[in-house]
Short mmCIF file of C-alpha atoms and ligand atoms in Angstrom, two decimals:
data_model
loop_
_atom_site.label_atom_id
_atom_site.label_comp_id
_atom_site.label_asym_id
_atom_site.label_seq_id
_atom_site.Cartn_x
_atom_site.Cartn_y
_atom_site.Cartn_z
CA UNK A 1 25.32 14.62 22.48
CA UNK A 2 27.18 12.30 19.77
CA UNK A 3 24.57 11.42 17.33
CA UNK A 4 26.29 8.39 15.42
CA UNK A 5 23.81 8.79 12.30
CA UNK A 6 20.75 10.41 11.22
CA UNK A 7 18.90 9.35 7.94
CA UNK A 8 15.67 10.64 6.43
CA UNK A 9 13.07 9.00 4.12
CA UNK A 10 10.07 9.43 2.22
CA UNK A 11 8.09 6.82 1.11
CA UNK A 12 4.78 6.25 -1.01
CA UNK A 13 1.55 4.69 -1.00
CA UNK A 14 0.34 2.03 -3.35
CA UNK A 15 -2.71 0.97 -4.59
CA UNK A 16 -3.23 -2.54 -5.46
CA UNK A 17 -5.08 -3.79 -8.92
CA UNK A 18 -5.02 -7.47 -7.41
CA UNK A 19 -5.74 -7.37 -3.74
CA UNK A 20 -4.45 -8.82 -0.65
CA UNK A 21 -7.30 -9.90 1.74
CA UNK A 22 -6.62 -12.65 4.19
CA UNK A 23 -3.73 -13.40 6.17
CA UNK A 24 -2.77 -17.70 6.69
CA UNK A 25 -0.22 -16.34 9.68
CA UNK A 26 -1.21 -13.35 11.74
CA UNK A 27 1.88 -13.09 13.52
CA UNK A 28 4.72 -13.10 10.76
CA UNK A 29 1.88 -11.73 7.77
CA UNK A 30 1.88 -14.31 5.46
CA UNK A 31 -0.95 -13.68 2.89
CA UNK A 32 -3.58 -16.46 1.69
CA UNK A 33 -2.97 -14.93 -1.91
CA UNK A 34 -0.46 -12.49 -3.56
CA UNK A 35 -1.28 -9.72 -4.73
CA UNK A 36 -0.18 -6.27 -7.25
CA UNK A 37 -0.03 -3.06 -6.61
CA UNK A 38 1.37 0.27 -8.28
CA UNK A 39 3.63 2.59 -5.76
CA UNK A 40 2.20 5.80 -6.70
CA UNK A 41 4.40 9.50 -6.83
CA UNK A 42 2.13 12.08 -5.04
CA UNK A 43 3.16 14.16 -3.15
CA UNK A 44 -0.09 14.66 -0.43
CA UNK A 45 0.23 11.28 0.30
CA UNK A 46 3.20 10.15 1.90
CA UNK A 47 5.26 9.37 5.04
CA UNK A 48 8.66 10.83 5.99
CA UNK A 49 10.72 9.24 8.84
CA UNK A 50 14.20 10.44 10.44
CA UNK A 51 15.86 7.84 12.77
CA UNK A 52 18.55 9.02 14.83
CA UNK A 53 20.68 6.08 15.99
CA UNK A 54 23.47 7.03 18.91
CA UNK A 55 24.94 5.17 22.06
CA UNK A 56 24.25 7.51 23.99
CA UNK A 57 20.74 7.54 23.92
CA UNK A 58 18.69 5.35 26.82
CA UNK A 59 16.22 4.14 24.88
CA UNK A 60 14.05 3.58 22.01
CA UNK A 61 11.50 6.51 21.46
CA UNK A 62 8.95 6.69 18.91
CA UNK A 63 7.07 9.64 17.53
CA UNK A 64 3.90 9.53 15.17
CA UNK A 65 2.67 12.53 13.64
CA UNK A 66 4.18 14.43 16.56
CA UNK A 67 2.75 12.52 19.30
CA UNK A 68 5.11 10.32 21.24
CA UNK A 69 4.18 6.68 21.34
CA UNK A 70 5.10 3.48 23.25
CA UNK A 71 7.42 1.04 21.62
CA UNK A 72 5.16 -1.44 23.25
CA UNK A 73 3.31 -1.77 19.48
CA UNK A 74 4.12 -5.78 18.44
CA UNK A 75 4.45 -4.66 14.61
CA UNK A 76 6.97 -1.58 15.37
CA UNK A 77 9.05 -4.05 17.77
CA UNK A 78 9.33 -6.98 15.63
CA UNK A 79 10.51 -4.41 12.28
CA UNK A 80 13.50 -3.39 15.35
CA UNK A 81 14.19 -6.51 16.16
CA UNK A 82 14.16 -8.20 12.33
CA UNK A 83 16.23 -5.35 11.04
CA UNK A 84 18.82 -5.34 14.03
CA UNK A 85 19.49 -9.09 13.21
CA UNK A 86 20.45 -8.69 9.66
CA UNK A 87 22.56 -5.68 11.49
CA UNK A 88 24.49 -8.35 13.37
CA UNK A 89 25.00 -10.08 10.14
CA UNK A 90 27.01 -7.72 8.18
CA UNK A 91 30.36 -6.93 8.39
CA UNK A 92 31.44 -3.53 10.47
CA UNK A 93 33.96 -1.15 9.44
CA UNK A 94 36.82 -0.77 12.62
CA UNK A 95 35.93 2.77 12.47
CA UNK A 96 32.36 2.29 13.14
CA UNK A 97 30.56 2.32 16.16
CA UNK A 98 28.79 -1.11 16.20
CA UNK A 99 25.18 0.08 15.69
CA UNK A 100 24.11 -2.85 18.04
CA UNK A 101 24.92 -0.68 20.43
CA UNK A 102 22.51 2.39 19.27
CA UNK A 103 19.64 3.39 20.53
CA UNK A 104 17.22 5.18 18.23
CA UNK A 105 15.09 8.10 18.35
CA UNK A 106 12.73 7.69 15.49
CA UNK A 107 10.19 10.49 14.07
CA UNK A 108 7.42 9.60 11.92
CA UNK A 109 5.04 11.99 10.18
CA UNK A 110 2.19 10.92 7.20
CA UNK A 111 1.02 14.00 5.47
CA UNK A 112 -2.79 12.51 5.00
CA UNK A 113 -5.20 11.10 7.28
CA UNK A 114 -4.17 7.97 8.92
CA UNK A 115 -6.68 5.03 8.34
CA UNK A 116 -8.66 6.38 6.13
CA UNK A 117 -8.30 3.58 3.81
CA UNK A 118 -5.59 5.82 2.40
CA UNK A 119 -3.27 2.86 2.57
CA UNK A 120 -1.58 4.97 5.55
CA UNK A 121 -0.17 1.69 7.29
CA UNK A 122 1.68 0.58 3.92
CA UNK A 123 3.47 3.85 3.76
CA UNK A 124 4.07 4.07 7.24
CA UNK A 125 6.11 0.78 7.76
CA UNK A 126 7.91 1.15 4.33
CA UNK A 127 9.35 4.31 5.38
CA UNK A 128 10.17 2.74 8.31
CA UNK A 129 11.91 -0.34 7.37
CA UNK A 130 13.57 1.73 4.59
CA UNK A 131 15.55 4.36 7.12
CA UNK A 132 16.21 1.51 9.94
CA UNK A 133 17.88 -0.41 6.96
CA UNK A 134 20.39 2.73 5.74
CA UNK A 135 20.65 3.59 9.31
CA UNK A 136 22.07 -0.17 9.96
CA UNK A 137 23.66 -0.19 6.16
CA UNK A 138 21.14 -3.21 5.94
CA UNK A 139 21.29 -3.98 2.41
CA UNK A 140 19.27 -6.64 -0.31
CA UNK A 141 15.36 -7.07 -0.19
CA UNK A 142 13.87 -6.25 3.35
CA UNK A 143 10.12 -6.12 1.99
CA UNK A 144 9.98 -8.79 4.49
CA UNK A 145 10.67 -6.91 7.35
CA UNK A 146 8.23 -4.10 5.80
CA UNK A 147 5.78 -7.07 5.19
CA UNK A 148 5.17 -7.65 9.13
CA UNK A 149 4.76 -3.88 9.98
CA UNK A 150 1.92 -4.26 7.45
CA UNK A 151 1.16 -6.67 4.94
CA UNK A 152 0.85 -3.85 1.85
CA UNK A 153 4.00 -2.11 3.20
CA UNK A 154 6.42 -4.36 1.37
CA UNK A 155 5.00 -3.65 -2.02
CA UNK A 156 6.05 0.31 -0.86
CA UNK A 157 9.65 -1.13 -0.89
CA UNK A 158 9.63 -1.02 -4.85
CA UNK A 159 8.45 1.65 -7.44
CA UNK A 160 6.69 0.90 -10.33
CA UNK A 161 4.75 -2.07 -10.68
CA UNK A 162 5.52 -4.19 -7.47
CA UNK A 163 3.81 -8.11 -6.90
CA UNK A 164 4.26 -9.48 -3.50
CA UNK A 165 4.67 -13.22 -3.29
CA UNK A 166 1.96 -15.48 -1.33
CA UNK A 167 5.27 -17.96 -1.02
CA UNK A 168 5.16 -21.18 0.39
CA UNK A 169 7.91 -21.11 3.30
CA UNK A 170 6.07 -21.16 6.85
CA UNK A 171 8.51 -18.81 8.42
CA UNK A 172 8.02 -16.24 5.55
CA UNK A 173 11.27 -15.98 4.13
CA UNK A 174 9.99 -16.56 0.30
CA UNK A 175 7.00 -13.86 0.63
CA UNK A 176 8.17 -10.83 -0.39
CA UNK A 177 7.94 -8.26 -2.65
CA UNK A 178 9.74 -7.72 -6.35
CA UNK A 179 8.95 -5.02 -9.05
CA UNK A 180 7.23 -6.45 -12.20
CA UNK A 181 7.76 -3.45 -14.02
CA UNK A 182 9.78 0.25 -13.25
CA UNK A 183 8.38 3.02 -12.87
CA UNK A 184 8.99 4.25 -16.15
CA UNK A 185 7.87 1.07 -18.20
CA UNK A 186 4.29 2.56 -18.23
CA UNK A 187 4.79 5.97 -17.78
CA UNK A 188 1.37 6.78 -19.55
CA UNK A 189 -0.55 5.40 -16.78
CA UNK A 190 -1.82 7.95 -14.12
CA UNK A 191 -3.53 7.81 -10.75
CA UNK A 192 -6.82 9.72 -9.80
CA UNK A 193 -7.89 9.28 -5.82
CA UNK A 194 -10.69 10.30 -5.45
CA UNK A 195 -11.22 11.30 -1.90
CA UNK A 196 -15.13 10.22 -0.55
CA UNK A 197 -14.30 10.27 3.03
CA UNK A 198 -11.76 10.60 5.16
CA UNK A 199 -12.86 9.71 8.28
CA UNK A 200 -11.35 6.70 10.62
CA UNK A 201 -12.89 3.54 9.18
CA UNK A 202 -15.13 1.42 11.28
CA UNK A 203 -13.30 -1.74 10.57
CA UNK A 204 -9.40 -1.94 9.95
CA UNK A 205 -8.03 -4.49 7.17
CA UNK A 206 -6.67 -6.36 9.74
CA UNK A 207 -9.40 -6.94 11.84
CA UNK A 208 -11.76 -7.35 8.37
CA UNK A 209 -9.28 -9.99 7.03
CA UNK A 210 -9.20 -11.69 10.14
CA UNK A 211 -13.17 -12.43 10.20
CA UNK A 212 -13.13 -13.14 6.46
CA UNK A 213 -10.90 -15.74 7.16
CA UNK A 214 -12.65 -17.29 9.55
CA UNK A 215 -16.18 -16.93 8.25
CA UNK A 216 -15.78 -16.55 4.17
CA UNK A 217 -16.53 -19.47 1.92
CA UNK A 218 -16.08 -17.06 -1.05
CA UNK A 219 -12.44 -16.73 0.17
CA UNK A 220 -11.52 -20.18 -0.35
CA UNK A 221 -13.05 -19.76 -3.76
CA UNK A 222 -10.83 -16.17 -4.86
CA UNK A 223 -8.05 -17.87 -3.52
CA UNK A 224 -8.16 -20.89 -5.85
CA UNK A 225 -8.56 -17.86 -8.76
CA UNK A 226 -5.17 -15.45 -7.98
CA UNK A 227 -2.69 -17.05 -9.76
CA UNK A 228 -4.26 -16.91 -12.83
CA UNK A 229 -5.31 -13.22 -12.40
CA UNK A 230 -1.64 -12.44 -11.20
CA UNK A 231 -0.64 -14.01 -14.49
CA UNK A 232 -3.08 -11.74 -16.44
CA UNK A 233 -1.86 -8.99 -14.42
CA UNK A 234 1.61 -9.25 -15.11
CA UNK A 235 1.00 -10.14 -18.77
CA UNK A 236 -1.06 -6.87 -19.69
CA UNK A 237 1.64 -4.34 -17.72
CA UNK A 238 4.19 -5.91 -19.58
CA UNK A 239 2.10 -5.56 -23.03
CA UNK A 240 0.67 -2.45 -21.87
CA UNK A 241 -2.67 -3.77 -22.83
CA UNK A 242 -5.52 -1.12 -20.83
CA UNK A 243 -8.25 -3.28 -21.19
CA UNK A 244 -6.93 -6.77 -20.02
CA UNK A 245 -5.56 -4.27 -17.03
CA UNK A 246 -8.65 -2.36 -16.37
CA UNK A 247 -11.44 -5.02 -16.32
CA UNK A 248 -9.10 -7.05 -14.45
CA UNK A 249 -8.65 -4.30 -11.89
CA UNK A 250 -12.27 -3.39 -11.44
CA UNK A 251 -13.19 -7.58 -11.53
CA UNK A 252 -10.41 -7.74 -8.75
CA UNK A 253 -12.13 -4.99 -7.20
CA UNK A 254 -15.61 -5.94 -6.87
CA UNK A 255 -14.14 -9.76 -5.70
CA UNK A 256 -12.26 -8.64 -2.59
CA UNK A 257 -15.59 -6.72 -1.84
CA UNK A 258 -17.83 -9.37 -2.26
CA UNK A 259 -15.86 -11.42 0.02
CA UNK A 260 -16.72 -8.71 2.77
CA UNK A 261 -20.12 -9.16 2.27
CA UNK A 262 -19.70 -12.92 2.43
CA UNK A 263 -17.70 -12.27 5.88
CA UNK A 264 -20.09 -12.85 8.74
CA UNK A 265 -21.36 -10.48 9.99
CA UNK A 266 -20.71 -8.35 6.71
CA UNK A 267 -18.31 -5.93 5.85
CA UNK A 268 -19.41 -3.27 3.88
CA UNK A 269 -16.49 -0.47 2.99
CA UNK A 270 -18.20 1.12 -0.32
CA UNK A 271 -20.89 3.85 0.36
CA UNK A 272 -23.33 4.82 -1.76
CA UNK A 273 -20.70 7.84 -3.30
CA UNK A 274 -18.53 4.95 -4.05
CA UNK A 275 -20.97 2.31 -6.05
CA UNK A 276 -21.85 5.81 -8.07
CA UNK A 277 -18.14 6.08 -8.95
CA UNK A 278 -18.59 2.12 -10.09
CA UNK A 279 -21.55 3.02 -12.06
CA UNK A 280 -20.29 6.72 -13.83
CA UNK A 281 -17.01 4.58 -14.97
CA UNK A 282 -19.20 1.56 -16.34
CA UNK A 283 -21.68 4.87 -18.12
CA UNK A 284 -18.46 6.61 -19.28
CA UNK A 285 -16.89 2.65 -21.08
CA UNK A 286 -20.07 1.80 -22.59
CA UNK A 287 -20.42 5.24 -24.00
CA UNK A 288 -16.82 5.27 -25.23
CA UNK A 289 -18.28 1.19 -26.02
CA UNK A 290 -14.15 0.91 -24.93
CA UNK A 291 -12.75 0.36 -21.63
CA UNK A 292 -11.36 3.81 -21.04
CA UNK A 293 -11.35 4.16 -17.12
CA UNK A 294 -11.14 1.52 -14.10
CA UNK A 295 -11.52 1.88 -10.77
CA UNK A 296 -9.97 0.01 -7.11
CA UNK A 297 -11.64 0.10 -3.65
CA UNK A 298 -9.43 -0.59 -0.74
CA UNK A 299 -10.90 -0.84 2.62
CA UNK A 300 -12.39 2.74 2.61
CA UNK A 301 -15.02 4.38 0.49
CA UNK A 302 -12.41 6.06 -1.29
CA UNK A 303 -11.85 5.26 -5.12
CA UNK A 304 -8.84 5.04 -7.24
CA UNK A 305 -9.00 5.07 -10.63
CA UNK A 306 -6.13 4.14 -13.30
CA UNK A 307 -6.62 6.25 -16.12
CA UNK A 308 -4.22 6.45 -19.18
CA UNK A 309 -3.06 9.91 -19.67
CA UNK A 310 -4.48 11.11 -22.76
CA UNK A 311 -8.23 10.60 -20.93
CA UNK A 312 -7.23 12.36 -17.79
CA UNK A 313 -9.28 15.47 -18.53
CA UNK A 314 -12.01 13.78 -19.71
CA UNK A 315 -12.30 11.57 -16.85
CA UNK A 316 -11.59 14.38 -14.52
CA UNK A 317 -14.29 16.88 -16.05
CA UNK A 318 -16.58 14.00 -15.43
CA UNK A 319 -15.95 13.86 -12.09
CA UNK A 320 -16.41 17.08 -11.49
CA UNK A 321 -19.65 17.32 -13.00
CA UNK A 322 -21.12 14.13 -11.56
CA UNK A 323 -19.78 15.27 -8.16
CA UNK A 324 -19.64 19.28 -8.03
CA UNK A 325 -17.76 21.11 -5.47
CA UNK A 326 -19.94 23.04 -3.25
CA UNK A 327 -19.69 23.95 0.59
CA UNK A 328 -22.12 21.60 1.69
CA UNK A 329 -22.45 18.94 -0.74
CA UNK A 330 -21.32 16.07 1.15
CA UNK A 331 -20.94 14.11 -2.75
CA UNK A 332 -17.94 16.69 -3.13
CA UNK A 333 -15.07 14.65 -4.24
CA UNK A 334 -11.37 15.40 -3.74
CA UNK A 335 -9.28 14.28 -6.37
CA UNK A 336 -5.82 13.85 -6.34
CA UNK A 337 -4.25 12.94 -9.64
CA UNK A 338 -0.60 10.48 -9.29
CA UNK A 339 2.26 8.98 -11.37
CA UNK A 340 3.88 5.76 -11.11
CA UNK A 341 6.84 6.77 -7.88
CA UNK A 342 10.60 5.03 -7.84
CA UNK A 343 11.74 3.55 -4.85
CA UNK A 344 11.66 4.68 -1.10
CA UNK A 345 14.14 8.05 -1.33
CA UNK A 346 16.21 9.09 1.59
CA UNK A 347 15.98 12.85 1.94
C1 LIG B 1 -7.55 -3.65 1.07
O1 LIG B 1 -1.70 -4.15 4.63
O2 LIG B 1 -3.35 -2.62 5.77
O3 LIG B 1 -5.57 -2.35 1.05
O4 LIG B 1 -1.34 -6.57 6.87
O5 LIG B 1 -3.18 -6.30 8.51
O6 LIG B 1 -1.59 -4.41 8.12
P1 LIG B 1 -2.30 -5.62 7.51
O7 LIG B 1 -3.27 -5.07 6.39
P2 LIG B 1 -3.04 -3.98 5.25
O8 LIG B 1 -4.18 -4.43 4.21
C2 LIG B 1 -4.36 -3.82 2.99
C3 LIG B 1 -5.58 -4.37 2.36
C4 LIG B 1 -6.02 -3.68 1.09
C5 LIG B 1 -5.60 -4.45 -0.14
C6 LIG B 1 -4.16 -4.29 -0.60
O9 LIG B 1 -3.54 -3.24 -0.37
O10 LIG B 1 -3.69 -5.24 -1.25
#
């Protein structure tokens, strides 16, 4: 069979230091704030995707981690159909098929547990948006498209230090994501996950977000905050300044989380491993009396601290003694240690 193109990608998670929670358009993903985020280089946690695009394929088929899926999935079709329209706009070589005419055969694998609060979802459609666009030779920003597989995606569409814009256009076309800083701007900032659970959690962001919006008075309040934290944000990568970064990041943090509580009925994502994390980093600060080591909660138990490199080991051997390995100590924490990543890479 006459395969017309095959391209692979890879693409990595990010963590956010100002969060998105709250959506003000379900169906195209238009956030109620913007939000930051770092695109992180580790290798455990990432997706790879291979599209293979030919005419002589009958249809669309989609396979995750494996399994094949239906095509059926609103998010999957609309990143199809939004990609194959900026297709039709470019120009095609005469010696080209027209790729209008492809179907695809697309194969999608994450290397980590999928909803886990392991920002699976933002990986996911980033690696997807990112092949269907070299596939197509789609070319300019198309964290848009990423944007309504998953909100977080389009800050995957950048390395470095990525902000995705709340923007004000109803159909979307001014909310997307742009880096703030490269990857290499801060290269003495590092990554620790530390891994509490990961089991399926019991409520997805999108569902979450979707009864904070409805129910949350503390929303409208955080939303009224965000610009000035972005500025903050931006201001301290771009001075470097760890402290401005990490009490904004753990401030941020503790917000989007008590706007989960405020949701009704409540939302509760930390354990009690995770609020031990919170208090062992506030210990380890006031010790140091300097801000030396921050920590992020996404919708999982799961923390993520930003650490600058020279107090890696120090943080680290803390970990490990406030949470020993041991067979059946359920307190056991993986940790996975991360750099700042470049942009999505085709293989
Ligand atoms: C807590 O991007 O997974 O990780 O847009 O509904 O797919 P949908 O939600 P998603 O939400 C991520 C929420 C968060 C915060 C963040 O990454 O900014």
């Amino acid at each position: 069979m006459d395969i017309s193109k095959t391209v692979t990608c890879k693409a990595p998670i990010n963590i956010a230091v100002i969060k998105y929670w709250g959506k003000r358009d379900e169906k195209l993903i238009l956030p109620v704030n913007s939000s930051l985020s770092a695109t992180l280089h580790i290798d455990q946690l990432c997706t790879t995707t291979s599209i293979a695009g030919s005419k002589h394929f009958p249809e669309d088929r989609l396979w995750l981690n494996g399994k094949e899926e239906s095509l059926e999935n609103p998010r999957v079709k609309t990143c199809l159909q939004e990609i194959r329209k900026r297709a039709r706009k470019r120009k095609i070589s005469d010696d080209e098929s027209n790729p209008e005419d492809w179907k695809l055969h697309i194969c999608s694998e994450n290397n980590f547990p999928t909803a886990a609060g392991l920002a699976s979802s933002a990986a996911g459609y980033a690696c997807l948006v990112a092949t269907l666009a070299q596939v197509y030779g789609v070319q300019g920003n198309v964290s848009d498209i990423a944007r309504q597989g998953s909100g977080s995606a389009c800050r995957s569409m950048y390395g470095g230090f990525v902000e995705w814009l709340d923007g004000e256009s109803s159909c979307g076309s001014d909310s997307i994501a742009q880096q703030v800083v490269d990857e290499n701007y801060w290269s003495e900032m590092r990554i620790l996950i530390l891994v509490v659970s990961d089991q399926k959690k019991h409520t997805s962001s999108t569902a979450g977000m979707q009864t904070t919006v409805k129910t949350s008075e503390l929303l409208q309040h955080r939303v009224t905050l965000i610009p000035g934290y972005m500025e903050t944000m931006r201001k301290a990568i771009k001075d470097r300044d760890y402290r401005t970064f990490a009490e904004l990041t753990m401030k941020d943090s503790n917000q989007m989380h008590a706007v989960c509580l405020d949701t009704y009925p409540p939302i509760s994502y930390m354990n009690d491993t995770s609020r031990s994390i919170v208090q062992m980093v506030h210990d380890y600060n006031s010790f140091h009396g300097e801000t030396k080591a921050c920590y992020t909660f996404d919708a999982g138990p799961n923390a993520v601290l930003y650490v600058l490199e020279e107090n890696v080991s120090e943080v680290l051997s803390l970990i490990h003694h406030s949470f020993p390995p041991s067979q059946d100590n359920k307190e056991y924490i993986r940790g996975l240690d991360s750099r700042i990543h470049d942009i999505p890479q085709g293989l």
